[in-house]
Short mmCIF file of C-alpha atoms in Angstrom, two decimals:
data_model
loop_
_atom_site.label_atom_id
_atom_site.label_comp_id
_atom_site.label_asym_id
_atom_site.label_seq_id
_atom_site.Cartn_x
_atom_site.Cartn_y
_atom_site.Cartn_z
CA UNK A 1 13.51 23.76 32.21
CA UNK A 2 14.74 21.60 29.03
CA UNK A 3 15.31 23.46 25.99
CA UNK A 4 15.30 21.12 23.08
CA UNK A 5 16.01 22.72 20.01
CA UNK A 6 15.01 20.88 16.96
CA UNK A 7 12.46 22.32 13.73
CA UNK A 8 8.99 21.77 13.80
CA UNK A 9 8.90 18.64 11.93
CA UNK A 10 11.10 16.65 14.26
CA UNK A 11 9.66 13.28 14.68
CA UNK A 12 11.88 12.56 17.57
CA UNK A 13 11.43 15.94 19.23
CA UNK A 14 7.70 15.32 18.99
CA UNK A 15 8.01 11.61 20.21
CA UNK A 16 9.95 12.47 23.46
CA UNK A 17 8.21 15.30 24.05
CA UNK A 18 4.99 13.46 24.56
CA UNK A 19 7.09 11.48 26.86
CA UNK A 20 8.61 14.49 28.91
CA UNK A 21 4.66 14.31 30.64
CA UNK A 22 5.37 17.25 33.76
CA UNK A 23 8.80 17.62 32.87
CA UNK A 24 9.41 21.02 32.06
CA UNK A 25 10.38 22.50 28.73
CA UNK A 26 10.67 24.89 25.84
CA UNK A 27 10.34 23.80 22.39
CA UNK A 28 12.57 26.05 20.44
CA UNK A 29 12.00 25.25 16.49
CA UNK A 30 14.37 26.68 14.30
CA UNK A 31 12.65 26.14 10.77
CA UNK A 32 12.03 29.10 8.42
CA UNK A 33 8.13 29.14 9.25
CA UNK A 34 8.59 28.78 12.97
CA UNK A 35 11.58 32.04 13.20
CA UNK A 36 9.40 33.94 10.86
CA UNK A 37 7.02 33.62 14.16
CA UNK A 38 9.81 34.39 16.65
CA UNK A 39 10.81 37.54 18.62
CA UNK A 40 14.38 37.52 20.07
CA UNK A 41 15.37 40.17 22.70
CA UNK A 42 18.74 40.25 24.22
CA UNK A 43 19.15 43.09 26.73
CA UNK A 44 21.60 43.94 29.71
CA UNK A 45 22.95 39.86 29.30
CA UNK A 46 19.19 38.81 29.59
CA UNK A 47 17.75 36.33 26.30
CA UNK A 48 13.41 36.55 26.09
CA UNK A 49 12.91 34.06 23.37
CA UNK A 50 9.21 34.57 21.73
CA UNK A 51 8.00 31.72 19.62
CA UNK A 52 4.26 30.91 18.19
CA UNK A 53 2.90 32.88 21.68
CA UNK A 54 5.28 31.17 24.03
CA UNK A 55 8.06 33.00 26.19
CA UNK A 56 11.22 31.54 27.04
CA UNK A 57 13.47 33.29 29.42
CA UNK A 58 16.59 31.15 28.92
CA UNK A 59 17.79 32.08 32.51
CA UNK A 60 15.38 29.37 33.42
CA UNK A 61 17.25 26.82 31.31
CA UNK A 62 18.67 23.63 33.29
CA UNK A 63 20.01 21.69 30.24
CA UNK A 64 19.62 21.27 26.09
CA UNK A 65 18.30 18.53 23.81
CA UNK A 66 20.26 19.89 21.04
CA UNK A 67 18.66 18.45 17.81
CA UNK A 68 19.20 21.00 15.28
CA UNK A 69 21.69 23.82 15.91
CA UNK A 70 21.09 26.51 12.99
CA UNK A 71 18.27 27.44 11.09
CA UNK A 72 16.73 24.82 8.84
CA UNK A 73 16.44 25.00 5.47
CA UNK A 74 13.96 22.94 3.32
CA UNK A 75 15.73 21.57 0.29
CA UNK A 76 13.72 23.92 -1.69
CA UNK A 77 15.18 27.16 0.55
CA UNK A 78 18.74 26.00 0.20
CA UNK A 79 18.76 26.64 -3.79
CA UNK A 80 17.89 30.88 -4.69
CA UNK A 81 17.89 32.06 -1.89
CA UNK A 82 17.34 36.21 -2.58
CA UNK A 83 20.22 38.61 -0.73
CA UNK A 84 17.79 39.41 1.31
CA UNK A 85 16.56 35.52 3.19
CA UNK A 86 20.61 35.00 2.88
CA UNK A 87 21.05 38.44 5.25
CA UNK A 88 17.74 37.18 7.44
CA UNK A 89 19.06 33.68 7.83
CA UNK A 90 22.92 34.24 8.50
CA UNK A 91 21.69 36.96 11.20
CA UNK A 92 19.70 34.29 12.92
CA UNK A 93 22.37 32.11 12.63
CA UNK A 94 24.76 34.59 14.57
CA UNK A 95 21.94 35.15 17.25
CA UNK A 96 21.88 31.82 17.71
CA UNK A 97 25.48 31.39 18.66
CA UNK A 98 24.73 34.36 20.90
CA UNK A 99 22.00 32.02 22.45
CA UNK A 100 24.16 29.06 23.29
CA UNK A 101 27.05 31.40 24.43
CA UNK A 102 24.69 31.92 27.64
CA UNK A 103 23.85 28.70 27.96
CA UNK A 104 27.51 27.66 28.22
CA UNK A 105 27.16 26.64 31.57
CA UNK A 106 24.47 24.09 31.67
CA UNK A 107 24.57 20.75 30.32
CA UNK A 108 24.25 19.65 26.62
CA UNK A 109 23.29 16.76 24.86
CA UNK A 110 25.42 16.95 22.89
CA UNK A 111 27.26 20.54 23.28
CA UNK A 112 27.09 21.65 19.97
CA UNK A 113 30.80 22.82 18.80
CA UNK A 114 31.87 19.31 20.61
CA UNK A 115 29.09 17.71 18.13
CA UNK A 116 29.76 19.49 15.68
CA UNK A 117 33.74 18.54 16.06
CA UNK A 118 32.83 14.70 16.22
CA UNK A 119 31.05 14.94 13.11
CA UNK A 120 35.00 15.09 11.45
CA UNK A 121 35.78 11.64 9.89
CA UNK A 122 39.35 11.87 9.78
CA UNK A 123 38.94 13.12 13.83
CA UNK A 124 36.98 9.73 13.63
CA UNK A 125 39.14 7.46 12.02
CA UNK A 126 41.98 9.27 13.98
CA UNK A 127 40.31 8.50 17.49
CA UNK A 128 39.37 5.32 16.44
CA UNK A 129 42.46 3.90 15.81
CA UNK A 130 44.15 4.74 18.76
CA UNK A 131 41.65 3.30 21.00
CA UNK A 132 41.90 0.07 18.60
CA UNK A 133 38.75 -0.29 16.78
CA UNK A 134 39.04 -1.75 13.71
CA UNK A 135 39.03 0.31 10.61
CA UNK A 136 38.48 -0.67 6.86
CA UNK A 137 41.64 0.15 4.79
CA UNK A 138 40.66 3.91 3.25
CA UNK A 139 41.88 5.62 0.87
CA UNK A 140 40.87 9.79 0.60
CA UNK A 141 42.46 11.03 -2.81
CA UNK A 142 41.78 12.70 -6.27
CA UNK A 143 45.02 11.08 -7.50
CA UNK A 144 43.68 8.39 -10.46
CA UNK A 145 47.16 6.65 -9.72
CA UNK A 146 46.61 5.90 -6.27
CA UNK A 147 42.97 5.54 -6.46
CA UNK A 148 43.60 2.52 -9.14
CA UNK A 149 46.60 1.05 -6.90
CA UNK A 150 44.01 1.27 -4.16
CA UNK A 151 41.39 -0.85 -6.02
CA UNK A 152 44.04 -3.06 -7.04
CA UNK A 153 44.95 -4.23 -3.94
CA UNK A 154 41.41 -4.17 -2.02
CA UNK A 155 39.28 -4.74 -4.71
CA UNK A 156 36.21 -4.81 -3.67
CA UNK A 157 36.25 -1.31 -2.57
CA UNK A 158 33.90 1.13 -1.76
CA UNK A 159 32.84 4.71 -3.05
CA UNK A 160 31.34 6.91 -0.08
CA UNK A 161 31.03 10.50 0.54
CA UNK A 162 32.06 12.68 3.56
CA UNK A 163 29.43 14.93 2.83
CA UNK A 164 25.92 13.34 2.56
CA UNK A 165 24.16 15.84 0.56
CA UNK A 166 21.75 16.36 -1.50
CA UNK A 167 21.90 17.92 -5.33
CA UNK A 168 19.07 19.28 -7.46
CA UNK A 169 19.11 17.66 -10.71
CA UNK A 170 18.25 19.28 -14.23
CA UNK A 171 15.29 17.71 -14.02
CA UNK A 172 14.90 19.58 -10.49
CA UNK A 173 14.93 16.15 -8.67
CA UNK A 174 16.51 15.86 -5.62
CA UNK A 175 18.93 13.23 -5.36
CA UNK A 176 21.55 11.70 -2.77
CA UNK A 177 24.37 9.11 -3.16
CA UNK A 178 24.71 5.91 -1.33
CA UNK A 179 27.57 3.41 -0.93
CA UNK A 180 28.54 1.79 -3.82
CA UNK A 181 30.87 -1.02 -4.72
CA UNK A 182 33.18 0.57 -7.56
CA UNK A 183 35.43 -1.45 -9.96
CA UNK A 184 38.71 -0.44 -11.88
CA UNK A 185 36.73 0.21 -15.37
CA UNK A 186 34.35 2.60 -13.24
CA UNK A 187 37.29 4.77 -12.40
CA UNK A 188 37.35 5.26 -16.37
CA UNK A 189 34.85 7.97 -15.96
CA UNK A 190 37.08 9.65 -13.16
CA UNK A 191 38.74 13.07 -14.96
CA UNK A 192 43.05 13.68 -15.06
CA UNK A 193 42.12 16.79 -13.14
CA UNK A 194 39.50 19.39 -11.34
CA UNK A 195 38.04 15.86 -9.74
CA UNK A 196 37.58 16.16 -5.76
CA UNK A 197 39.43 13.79 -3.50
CA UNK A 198 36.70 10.82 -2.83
CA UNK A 199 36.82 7.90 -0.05
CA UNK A 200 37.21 4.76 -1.10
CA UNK A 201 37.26 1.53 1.40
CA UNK A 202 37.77 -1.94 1.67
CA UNK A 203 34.32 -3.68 0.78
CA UNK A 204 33.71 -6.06 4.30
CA UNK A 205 31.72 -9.03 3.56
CA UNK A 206 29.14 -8.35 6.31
CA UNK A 207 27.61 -10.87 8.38
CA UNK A 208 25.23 -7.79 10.07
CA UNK A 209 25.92 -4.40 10.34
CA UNK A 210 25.04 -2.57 13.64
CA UNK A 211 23.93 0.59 15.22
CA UNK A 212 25.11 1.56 18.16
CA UNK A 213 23.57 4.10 20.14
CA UNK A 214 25.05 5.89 23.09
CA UNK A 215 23.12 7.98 25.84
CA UNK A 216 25.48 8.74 29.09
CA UNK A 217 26.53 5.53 30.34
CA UNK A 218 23.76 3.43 28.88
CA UNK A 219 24.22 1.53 25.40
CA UNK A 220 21.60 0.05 23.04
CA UNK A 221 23.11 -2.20 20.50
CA UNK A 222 21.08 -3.02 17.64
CA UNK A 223 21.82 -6.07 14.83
CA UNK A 224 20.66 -5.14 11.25
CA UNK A 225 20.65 -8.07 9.13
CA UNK A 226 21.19 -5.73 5.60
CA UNK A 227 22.73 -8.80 4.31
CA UNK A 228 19.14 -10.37 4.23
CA UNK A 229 17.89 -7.89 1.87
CA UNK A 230 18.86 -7.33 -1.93
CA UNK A 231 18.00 -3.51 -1.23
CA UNK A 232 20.07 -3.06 1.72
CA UNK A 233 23.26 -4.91 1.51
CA UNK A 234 25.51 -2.70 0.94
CA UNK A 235 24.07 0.38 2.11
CA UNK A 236 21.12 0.24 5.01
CA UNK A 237 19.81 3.50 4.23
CA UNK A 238 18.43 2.17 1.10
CA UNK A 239 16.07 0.81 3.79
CA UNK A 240 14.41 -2.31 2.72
CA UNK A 241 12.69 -2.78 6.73
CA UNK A 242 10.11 -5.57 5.83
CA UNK A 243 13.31 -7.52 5.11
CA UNK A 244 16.17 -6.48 7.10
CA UNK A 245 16.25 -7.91 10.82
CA UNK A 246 16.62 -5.94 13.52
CA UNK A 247 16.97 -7.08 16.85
CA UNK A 248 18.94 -5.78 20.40
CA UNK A 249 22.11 -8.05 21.19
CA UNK A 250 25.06 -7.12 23.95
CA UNK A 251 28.14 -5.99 22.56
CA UNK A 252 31.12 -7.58 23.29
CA UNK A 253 32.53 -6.20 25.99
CA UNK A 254 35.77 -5.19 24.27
CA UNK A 255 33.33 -2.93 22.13
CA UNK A 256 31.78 -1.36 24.70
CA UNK A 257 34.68 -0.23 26.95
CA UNK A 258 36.14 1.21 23.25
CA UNK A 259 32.76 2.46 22.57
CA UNK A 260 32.87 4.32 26.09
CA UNK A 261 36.37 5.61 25.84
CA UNK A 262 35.33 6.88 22.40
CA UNK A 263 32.71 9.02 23.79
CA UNK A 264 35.04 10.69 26.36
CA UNK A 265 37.53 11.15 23.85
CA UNK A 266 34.81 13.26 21.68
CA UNK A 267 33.71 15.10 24.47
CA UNK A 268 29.69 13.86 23.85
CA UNK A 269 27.74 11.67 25.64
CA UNK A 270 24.92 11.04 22.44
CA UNK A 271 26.30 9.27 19.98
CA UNK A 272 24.78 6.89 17.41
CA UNK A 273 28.17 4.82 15.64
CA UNK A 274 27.65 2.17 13.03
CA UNK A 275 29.58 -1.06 12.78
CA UNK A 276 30.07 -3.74 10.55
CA UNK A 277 30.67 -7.62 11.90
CA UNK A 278 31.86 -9.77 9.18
CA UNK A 279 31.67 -13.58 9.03
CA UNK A 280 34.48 -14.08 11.50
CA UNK A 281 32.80 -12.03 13.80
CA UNK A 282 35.48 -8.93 13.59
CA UNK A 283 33.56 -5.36 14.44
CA UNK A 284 34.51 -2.43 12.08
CA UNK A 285 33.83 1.01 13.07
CA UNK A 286 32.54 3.18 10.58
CA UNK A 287 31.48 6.39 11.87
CA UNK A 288 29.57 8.09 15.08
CA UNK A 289 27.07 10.33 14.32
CA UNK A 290 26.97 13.13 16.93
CA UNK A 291 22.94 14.01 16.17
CA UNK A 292 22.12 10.76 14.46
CA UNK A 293 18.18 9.49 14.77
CA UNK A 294 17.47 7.16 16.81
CA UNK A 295 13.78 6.06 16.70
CA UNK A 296 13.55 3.65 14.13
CA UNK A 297 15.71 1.54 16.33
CA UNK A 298 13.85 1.95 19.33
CA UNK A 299 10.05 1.37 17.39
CA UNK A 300 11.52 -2.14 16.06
CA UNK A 301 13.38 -3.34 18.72
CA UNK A 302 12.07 -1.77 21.96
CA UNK A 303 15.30 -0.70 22.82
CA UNK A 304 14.39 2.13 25.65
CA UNK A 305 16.69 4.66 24.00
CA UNK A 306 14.02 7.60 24.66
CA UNK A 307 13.64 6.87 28.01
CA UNK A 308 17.61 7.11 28.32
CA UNK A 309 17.31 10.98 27.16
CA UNK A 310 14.42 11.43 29.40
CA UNK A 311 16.28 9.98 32.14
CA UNK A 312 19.63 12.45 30.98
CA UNK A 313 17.34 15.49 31.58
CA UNK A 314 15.77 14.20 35.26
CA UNK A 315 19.42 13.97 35.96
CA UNK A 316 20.34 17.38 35.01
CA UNK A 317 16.89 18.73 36.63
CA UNK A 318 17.72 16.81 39.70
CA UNK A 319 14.82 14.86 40.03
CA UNK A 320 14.48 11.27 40.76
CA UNK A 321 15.55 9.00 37.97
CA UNK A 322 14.06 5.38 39.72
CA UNK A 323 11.35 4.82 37.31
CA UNK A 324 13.39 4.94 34.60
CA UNK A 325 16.07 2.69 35.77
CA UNK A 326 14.16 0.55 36.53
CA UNK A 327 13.19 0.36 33.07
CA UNK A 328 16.74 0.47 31.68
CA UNK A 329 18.13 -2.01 34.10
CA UNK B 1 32.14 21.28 -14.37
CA UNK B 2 31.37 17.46 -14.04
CA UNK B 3 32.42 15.32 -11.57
CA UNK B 4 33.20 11.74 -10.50
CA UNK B 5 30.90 11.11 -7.96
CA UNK B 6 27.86 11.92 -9.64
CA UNK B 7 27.60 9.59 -11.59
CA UNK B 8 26.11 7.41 -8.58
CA UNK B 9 23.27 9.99 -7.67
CA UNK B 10 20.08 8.53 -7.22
CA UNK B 11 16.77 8.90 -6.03
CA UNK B 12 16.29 9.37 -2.59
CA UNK B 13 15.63 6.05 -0.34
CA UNK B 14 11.69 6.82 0.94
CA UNK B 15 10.55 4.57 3.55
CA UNK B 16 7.38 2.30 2.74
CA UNK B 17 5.60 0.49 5.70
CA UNK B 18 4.54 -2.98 4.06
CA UNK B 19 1.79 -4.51 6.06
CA UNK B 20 3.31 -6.96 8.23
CA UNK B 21 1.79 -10.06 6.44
CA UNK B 22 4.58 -8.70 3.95
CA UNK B 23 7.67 -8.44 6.14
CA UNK B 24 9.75 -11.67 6.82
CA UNK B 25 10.52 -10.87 10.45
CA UNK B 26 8.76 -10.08 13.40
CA UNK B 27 10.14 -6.69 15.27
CA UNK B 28 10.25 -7.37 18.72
CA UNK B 29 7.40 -4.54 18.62
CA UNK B 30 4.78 -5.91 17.20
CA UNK B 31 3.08 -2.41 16.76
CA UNK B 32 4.98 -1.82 12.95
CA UNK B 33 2.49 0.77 12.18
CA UNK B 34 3.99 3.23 13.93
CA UNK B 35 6.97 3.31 12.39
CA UNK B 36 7.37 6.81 11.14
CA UNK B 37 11.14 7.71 11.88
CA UNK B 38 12.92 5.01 10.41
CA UNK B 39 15.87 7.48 9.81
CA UNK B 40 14.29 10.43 8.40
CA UNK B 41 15.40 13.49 10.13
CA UNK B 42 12.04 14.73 9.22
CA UNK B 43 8.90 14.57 7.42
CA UNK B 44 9.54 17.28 5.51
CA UNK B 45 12.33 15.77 3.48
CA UNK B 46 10.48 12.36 2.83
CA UNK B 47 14.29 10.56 2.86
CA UNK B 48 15.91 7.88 4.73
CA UNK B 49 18.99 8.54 2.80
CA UNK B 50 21.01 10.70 5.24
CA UNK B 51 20.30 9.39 8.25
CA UNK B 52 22.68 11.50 10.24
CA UNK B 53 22.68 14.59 7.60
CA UNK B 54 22.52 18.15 9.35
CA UNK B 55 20.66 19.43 6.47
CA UNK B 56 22.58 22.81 6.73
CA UNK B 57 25.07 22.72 3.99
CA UNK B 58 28.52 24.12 5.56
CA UNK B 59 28.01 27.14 3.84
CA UNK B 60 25.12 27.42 5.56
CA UNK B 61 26.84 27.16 8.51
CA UNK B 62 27.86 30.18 10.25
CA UNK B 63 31.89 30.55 10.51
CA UNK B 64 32.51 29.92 14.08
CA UNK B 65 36.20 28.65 13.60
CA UNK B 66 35.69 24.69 14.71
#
């Protein structure tokens, strides 16, 4: 049996499931509503999961889909939260960890400390340069000094964040922070002290930008033509769809033999990484994302990255994976 | 306490699915309509703007030494 563990709004959980067709699984959501509806029961090193009626005895678990790894919060529940949801929620947390210490011997994808590990961007950068991707000059520092020598010499540069969150205004609006080119008289604003170190990079004039999405040993390279949008240029996720391109392409194959040694260097075998190609054709590495969605890619370019998973769990359930290589290959 | 980098919040990126007469390329799947994950992690948070974002903040994250 497949446990995929994701929350009950999970587009891509719901997507592949409807593809799983007689494969078996259990659909463990981790979402406020759906735990509130759970009923946990470890006894004598046995786990009975009980969720919305159905019964999971994880002894009958062959492998993971692991989506979501802790309970989810709703932006809402992650601001006043009362002593006692804080006690419910870090208990479940800890259970949890109890959960996936039994299931330490089946297969993963991806395990979750490893995922969670790969999510480091300085483990990143640190991995990526010795396997000799290209990385944009970066600079990580609170230091106004070297921030404006940094801007000096690369200008353009580029303001991201390591931690893509997102804040509750006064106005109790949610809101998140792109990319965004920063200048010299910008840094005017930054404060002498109590300032947090930010990243700042080398702008790349892009000719595309691309995700890359790993599954075991198969790839699925998509082109996204931001540059074709006024919305998207700089950052993709202001997604501007109707006029960004995308379409599959190969990678070259110098990519793809660093994208594979990347993966074994991580430890995981899911993996989405971006990319930027400039005008001279040179491919930047940005970042992998260890749990990163998928299914936008695969809806506009009919990239077969679902069938990929589905053909990672017939592997781990033994069964016979022709169909879908025939599809992938 | 005010800081730097929030100066650049802003809204949240929400996907909007033009009719194709309105797009200026064709997807290799024609069937744009169904286009419902375009990065979201979910429905619930109506974003595209952290594609990759594990929405538990790290303090929501129990302590397990990584």
């Amino acid at each position: 049996m497949i446990l995929i563990l994701t929350d009950s709004n999970d587009a891509h959980a719901n997507y592949l499931i409807d593809k799983l067709k007689t494969l078996p699984y259990f659909r463990f959501n981790l979402d406020v509503a759906s735990l509130l509806d759970t009923y946990y029961t470890f006894q004598n090193g046995n786990i009975q999961i009980k969720q919305s009626g159905r019964i999971l005895k994880l002894r009958d678990i062959k492998c993971v889909w692991n989506r979501r790894n802790f309970v989810e919060l709703l932006l809402e529940e992650s601001y006043d939260q009362d002593m006692d949801f804080k006690l419910w929620k870090n208990e479940w947390n800890k259970t949890l960890t109890g959960i996936y210490n039994s299931l330490k011997s089946v297969p993963w994808l991806n395990p979750w400390r490893l995922a969670y590990i790969a999510e480091n961007k300085y483990l990143q950068m640190e991995v990526a340069d010795k396997l000799g991707f290209t990385i944009p000059e970066t600079l990580i520092s609170n230091e106004i000094g070297e921030l404006k020598s940094f801007i000096n010499q690369y200008n353009p540069v580029v303001l991201k964040l390591m931690n893509q969150d997102f804040y509750k205004t006064a106005e109790n609006e949610f809101k998140g922070i792109y990319v965004n080119k920063i200048s010299l008289k910008d840094l005017e604003k930054f404060g002498s002290s109590n300032e947090n170190p930010i990243v700042l990079q080398k702008y790349i004039g892009k000719s595309f930008e691309v995700r890359y999405t790993v599954v075991g040993a198969d790839h699925f390279v998509c082109k996204i033509e931001s540059q074709a949008s006024n919305i998207a240029n700089i950052d993709w996720r202001r997604y501007d769809i109707p006029h960004t391109p995308h379409t599959a392409i190969e990678p070259p194959v110098h990519i793809k033999d660093k994208v594979t040694r990347f993966m074994k260097e991580l430890g995981i075998e899911y993996g989405a990484l971006d990319f930027i190609v400039d005008t001279h054709n040179n491919w930047y590495f940005l970042e992998v994302n260890s749990m990163g969605q998928f299914l936008w890619i695969e809806d506009l370019t009919d990239l077969k990255i679902s069938d990929a998973i589905i053909k990672w769990f017939k592997t781990q359930l033994n069964l016979n994976i022709n169909n879908y290589e025939s599809v992938l290959n | 306490m005010k800081v730097f980098s929030t100066n650049y919040l802003e809204s949240l990126s929400i996907e909007q699915v033009l009719p194709s007469d309105q797009w200026n390329w064709k997807p290799a799947n024609s069937n744009v309509d169904k286009i419902y994950a375009s990065g979201a992690k979910t429905a619930t948070r109506q974003t595209t703007y952290a594609t990759e974002k594990d929405n538990e903040s790290d303090s929501d994250r129990p302590n397990e030494g990584q």
